[in-house]
Each structure stands twice: as structure tokens, then as C-alpha cells.
Coordinates of C-alpha atoms and ligand atoms in Angstrom, one line a residue:
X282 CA 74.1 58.8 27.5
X283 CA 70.8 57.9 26.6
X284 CA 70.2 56.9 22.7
X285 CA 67.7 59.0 20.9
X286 CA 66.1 57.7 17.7
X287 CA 64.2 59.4 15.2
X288 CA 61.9 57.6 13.0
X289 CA 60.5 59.8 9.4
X290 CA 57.6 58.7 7.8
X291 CA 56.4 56.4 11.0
X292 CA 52.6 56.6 10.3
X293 CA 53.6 54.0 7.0
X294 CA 53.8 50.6 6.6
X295 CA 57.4 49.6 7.8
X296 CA 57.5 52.8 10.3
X297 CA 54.8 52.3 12.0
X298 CA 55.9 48.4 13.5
X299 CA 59.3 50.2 13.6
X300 CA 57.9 53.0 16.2
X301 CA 56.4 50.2 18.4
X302 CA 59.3 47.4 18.3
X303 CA 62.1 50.4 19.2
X304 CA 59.6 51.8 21.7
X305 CA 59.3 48.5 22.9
X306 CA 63.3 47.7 23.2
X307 CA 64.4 52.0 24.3
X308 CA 61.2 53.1 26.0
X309 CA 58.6 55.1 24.6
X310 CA 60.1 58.6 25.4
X311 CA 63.2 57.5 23.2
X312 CA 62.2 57.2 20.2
X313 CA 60.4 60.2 17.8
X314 CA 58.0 59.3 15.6
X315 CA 57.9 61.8 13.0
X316 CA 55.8 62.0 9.5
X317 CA 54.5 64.5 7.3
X318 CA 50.8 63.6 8.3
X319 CA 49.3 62.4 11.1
X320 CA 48.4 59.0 11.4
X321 CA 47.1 56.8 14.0
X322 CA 46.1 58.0 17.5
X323 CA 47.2 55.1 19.1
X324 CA 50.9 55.0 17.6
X325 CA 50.5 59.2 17.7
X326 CA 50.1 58.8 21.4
X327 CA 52.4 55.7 22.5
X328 CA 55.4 58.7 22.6
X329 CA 56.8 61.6 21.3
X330 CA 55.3 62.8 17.8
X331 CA 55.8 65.5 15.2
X332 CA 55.1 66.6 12.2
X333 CA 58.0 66.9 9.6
X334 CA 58.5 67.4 5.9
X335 CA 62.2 65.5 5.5
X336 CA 63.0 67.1 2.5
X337 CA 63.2 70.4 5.3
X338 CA 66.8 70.7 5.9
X339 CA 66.3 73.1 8.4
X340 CA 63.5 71.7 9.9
X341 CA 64.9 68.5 10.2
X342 CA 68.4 69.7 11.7
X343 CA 66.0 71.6 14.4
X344 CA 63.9 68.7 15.4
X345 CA 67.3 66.2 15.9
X346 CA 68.8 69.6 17.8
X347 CA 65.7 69.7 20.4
X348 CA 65.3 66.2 21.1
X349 CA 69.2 64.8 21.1
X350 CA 68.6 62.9 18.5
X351 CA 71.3 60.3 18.1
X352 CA 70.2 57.8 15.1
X353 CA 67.7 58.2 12.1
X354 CA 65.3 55.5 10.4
X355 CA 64.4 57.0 7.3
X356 CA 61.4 55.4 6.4
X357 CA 59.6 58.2 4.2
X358 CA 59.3 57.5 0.1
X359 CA 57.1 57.3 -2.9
X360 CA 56.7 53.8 -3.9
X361 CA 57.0 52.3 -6.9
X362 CA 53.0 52.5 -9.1
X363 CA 52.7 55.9 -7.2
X364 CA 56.3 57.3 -8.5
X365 CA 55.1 56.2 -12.1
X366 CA 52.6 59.1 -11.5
X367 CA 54.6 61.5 -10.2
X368 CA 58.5 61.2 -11.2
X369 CA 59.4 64.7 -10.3
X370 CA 57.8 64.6 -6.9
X371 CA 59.3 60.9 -6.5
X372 CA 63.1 61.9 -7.1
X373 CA 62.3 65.3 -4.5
X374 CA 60.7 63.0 -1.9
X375 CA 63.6 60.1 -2.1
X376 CA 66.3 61.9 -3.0
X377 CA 66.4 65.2 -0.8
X378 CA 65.4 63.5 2.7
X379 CA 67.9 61.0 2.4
X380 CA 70.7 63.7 1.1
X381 CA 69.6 65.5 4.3
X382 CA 70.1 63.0 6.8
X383 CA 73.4 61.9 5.0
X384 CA 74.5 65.7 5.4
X385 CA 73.1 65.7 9.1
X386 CA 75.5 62.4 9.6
X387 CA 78.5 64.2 7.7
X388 CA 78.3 67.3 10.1
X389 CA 78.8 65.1 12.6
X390 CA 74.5 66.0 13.9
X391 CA 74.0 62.3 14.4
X392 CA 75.9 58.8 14.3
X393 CA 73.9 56.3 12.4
X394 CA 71.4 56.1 9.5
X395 CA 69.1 53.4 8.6
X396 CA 67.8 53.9 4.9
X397 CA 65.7 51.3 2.8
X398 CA 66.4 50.3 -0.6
X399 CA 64.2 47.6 -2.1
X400 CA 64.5 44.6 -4.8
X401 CA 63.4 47.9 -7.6
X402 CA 66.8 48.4 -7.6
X403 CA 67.0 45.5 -10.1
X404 CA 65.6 46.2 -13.6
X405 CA 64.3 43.5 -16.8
X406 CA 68.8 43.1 -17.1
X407 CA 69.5 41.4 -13.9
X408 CA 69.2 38.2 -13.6
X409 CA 65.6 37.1 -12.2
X410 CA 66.3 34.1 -10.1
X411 CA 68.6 33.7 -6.7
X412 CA 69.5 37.4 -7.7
X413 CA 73.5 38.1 -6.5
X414 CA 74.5 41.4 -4.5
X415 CA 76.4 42.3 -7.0
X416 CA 74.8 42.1 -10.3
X417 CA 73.7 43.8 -13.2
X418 CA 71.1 46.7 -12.0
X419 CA 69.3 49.0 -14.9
X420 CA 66.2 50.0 -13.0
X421 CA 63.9 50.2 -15.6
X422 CA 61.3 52.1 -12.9
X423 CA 61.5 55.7 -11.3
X424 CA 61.4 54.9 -7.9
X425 CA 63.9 51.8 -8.4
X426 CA 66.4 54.8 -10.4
X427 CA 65.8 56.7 -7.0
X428 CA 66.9 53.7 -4.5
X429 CA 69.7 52.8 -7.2
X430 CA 71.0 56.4 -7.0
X431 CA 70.5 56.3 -3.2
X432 CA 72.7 53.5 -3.0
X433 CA 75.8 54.7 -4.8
X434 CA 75.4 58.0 -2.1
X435 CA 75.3 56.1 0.6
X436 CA 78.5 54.1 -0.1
X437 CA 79.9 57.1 -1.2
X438 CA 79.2 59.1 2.1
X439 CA 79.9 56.0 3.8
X440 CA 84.1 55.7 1.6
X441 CA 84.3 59.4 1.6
X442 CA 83.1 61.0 5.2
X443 CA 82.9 57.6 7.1
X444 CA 79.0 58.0 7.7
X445 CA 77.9 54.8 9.2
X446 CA 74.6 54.2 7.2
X447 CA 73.0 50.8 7.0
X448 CA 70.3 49.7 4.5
X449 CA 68.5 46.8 3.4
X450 CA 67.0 45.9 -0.2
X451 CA 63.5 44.9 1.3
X452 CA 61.3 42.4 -0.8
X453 CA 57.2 42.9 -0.4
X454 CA 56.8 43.4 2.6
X455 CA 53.1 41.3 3.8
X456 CA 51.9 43.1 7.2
X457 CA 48.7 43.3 8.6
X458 CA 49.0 46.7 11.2
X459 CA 49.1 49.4 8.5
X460 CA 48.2 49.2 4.8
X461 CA 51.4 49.9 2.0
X462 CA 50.6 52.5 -0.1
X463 CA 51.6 53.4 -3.8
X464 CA 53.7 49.9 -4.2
X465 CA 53.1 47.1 -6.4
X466 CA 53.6 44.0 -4.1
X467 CA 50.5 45.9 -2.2
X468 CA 48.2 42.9 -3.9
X469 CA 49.7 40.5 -1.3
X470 CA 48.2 42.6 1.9
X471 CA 45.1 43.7 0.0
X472 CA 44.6 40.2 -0.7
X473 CA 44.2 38.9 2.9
X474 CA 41.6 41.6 3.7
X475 CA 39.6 41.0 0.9
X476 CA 39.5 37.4 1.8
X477 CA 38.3 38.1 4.5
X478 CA 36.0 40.3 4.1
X479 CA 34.4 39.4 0.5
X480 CA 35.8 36.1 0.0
X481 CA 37.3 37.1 -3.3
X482 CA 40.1 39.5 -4.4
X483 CA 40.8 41.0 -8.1
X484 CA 44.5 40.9 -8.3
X485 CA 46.2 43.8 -10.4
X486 CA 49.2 41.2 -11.3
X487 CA 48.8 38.1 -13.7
X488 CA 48.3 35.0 -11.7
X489 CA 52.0 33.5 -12.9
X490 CA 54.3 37.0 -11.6
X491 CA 56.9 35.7 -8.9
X492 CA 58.0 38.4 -6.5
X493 CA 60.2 38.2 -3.9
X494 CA 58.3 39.3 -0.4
X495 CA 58.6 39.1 3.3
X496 CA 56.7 39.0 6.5
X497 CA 56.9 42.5 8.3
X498 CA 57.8 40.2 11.9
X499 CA 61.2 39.4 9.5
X500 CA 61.5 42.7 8.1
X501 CA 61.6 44.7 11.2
X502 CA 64.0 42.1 13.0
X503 CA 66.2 42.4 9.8
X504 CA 65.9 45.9 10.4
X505 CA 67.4 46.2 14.3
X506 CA 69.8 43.7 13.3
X507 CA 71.5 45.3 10.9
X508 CA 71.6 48.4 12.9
X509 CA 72.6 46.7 16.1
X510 CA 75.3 44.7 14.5
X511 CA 79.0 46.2 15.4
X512 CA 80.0 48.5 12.6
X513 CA 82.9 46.1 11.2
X514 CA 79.9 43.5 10.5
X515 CA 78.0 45.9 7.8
X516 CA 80.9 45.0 4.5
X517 CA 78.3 46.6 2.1
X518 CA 77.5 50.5 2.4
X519 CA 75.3 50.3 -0.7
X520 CA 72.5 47.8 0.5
X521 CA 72.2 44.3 1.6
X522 CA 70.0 41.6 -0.8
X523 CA 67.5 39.9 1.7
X524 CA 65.2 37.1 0.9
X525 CA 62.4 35.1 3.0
X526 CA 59.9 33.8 0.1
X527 CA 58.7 34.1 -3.7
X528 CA 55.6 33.6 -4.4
X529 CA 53.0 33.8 -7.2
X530 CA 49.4 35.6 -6.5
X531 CA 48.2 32.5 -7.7
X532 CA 49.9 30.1 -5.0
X533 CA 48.9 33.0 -2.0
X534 CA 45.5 32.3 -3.7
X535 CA 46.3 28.8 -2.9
X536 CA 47.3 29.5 0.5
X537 CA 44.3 31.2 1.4
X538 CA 41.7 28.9 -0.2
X539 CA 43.2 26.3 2.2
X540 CA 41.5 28.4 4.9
X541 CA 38.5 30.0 3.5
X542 CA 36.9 27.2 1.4
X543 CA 35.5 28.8 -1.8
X544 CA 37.8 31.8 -1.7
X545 CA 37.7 33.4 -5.1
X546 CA 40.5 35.2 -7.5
X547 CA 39.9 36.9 -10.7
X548 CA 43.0 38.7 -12.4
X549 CA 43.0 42.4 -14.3
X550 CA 46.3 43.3 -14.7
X551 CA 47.0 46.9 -15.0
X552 CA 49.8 49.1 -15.3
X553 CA 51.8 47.5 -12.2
X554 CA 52.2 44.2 -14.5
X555 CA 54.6 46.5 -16.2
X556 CA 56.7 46.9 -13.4
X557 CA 56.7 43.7 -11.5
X558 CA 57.6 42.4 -15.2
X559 CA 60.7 44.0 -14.4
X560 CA 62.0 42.6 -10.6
X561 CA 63.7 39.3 -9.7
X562 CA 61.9 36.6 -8.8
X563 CA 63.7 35.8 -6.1
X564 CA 66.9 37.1 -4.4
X565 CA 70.1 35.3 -2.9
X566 CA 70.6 37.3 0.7
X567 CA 73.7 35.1 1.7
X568 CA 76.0 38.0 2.0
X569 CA 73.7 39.8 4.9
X570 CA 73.4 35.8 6.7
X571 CA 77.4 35.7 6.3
X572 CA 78.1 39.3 7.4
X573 CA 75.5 40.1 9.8
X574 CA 73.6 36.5 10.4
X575 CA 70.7 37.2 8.4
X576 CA 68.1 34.5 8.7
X577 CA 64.3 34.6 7.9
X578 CA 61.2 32.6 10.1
X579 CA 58.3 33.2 7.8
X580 CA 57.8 31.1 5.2
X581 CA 54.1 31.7 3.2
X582 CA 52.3 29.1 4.7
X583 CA 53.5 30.7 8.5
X584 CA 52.2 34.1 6.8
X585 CA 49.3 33.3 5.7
X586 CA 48.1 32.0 9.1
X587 CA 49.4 35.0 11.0
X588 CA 47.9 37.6 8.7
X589 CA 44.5 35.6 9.1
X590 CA 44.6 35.5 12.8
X591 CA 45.6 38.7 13.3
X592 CA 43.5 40.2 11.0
X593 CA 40.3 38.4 12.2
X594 CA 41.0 39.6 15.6
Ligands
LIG754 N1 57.1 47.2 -2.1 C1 57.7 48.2 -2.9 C2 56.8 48.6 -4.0 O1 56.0 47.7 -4.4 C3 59.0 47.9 -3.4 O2 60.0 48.3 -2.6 O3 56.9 49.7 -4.5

């Protein structure tokens, strides 16, 4: 039988590379692009598209009805410095859609789930460097309470209904097709364009805040790994640690002067500081290489030349 995939919230940042790769590996009428807005033509019109609001059950149970839909990626969620805004909205957003596909999964609707968590599941508690899987987490943020919370139900749909859901605790992701929006590792994408284009960048972080991040060529594969790994492989129903690199907006400062001589930096911190205050530094992902064989290409150095290239194209 042929393998239908739904993707929600595939005009962002991480769905939109998702759309292209799966279309790429299934064929373009396999896989539905969905999102609550349209976004661009050129993903809009490499394959099925519609418009959906995930946190509409019915909706949503409809759409996987019509096209046979056999796996969901969902993508949709308020990020982090956007959820400070809006907390309400943020727990609606990140909680319902994903208790609507786990419900969809339950009724037996569809067989597999792919749902992102993210290193905000950590809070100013955990332990900031080589970060274990299992470890203290206090999110100290309202999107990193939501994944946190989204977590525990996924193992718990996973233990108590055998729903086979897979999910990844993604670091900053760096990409260069579609801009991030709402997050606060945003400064190392915005970054690269501004380089580019001004020759200086005013970073919302302090020059000195390690994050953990990844390049979206890393992320993606992560992504189809851990979804195309036999069932027995995925030990953890919560979500998997992953690590590539950490780095400091001062060192991708670095990075970048080495090609653009004379490339500038000046540093206002705002109220992201607050929250990036409050994530590791950098993350210990040997559980997802032992499990699954987890293992990362793109160093900073290898990122910084792609996004350049790519971006200048
Ligand atoms: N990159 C996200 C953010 O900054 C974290 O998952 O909100």
C-alpha cells in the first residue's frame, strides 16, 4: 500500500525542508503539505497543499480521511520569545495539535507520529554542559513547559495505547531556505543575512551565551532517521537529546569575519537573554547514536560556508 504522509505547519522553518526531502524520497503526490497559512508558491505547488488549523480535531481527522493519510510530522508551534507573548495561545497551539494527532494515532486513524521537542525542555536546574537524557528539567520558559508536558504524553500514549510516536529534542536549528520565527536561536540565521547584506549584525544575545544548534542538512536527516528506524530501535518515547555544535554569537561572529573581512557585530541584548540564560550549553546525544546511530556532519565552520554559498546564490 502506498505510504501517505502528512506534514502540519510545512510553510516553517523545519517543515518546509521536511516537505521537499520526503517529496524527494516518496514522490511529490505522497506527501501533504498542510499549514494554517499559505506560504511559498514554489513549495505550495511541488504537491498536494491545504490549509489546516491542527488544533481542528475534526478538521484534521477529515483531511487524513480523504487523502489516506498514514504518518504525521507535526511541525506546527509557537516558539520560544513569541510564547513569552502569548502563553495562553502558546499552550492552545502546542498542546491541542499534538493531543489531536496522539488521539488520531490511539483510534487507530494513522500509524506513526513524528513530534519535535527542543533543548527548552531544560530549565536554569539542569546541568548546562554535555546535558544527559535523563536529567533534571524545570523549564523555566512557557514554550519549554509546553514541549516538557508534550513529552510525558507522548511516552504516556506511547506505555498506555502503544502509539508509535518519535521525537527529537532539536538544538538551533541554522537554515538558509525559510526564516525561524518567534525563537531565540533565530540570531544565528539572521546573522548570515545580515552579513551579507550590511556587513554587520546587532545580536539580541550577549556575545559570551553558548547554545547548542544544528545545521537544518542534520536536522532533517535526524529527522527521517528516527522515523525510518525499526520501531524496537526508538527505547525513548519521551524525546531523544541531539547535539552537532555550541557555539557563542561571538565565535559565529568569528566565523563569518573569516569570510567577509571587516564584518561587524554590536550586541543589545533584550528579553531573549533571559531565556537563552536558561538552556544548556551543550547536550550529550549518545543515547539517539547508540539506539538509532545518530551522528552529525556539520560542524560551524562547514555551516558557515554552506549558509554563505547558498545564501549568495
Ligand atoms: N529554536 C527554538 C527557539 O529558539 C528552540 O526550540 O525557540
Amino acid at each position: 500500500m502506498q505510504k501517505n504522509i502528512l506534514i502540519i505547519g510545512a510553510c516553517g522553518q523545519i517543515g518546509t525542508e521536511l516537505t521537499y526531502t520526503l517529496r524527494a524520497q516518496y514522490g511529490n503526490d505522497s506527501i501533504i503539505a498542510s499549514d494554517i497559512r499559505e506560504g511559498n508558491e514554489e513549495l505550495m505547488n511541488s504537491g498536494p497543499f491545504e490549509l489546516l488549523d491542527a488544533t481542528d480535531y475534526d478538521a484534521l481527522e477529515e483531511l487524513i480521511a480523504y487523502y489516506e493519510i498514514d504518518e504525521v510530522y507535526l511541525m506546527a508551534a509557537m516558539l520560544s520569545a513569541t510564547a513569552e507573548k502569548f502563553p495562553m495561545r502558546a499552550w492552545n497551539l502546542n498542546m491541542n495539535s499534538l493531543f489531536n494527532v496522539l488521539n488520531l494515532a490511539k483510534e487507530k486513524k494513522i500509524s506513526k507520529i513524528f513530534w519535535p521537542s527542543s533543548i527548552a525542555v531544560f530549565g536554569p536546574n539542569t546541568p548546562a554542559t554535555d546535558t544527559p537524557q535523563n536529567t533534571i528539567m524545570e523549564p523555566s520558559t512557557v514554550y519549554g513547559i509546553s514541549k516538557q508536558s508534550g513529552e510525558r504524553w507522548c511516552e504516556y500514549y506511547h506505555n498506555k495505547f502503544g502509539v508509535d510516536v518519535r521525537s527529537i529534542r532539536y538544538p538551533g536549528l541554522i537554515s538558509w531556505k525559510t526564516m525561524p520565527g518567534g525563537g531565540t536561536t533565530d540570531y544565528g540565521v539572521e546573522i548570515y543575512h545580515k552579513a551579507l547584506n550590511e556587513g554587520e549584525y546587532t545580536c539580541f544575545l550577549r556575545a559570551s551565551t553558548k547554545l547548542p544548534m544544528m545545521y537544518m542538512d542534520d536536522a532533517i536527516r535526524a529527522t527521517l532517521e528516527i522515523m525510518q528506524s525499526p520501531a524496537e530501535q526508538i527505547k525513548t518515547r519521551s524525546s531523544y537529546n541531539l547535539a552537532a555544535m555550541s557555539f557563542t554569537p561571538a565565535e559565529v561572529a568569528t566565523s563569518i569575519a573569516s569570510h567577509i573581512a571587516g564584518f561587524k557585530m554590536i550586541y543589545e541584548p533584550d528579553s531573549r537573554q533571559e531565556i537563552a540564560d536558561s538552556w544548556p550549553s551543550s547536550i550529550d546525544d549518545s543515547k539517539a547514536s547508540k539506539d538509532w546511530g545518530w551522528q552529525a556532519q556539520f560542524d560551524l565552520e562547514k555551516t558557515t560556508k554552506a549558509m554563505l554559498a547558498n545564501l549568495k546564490t
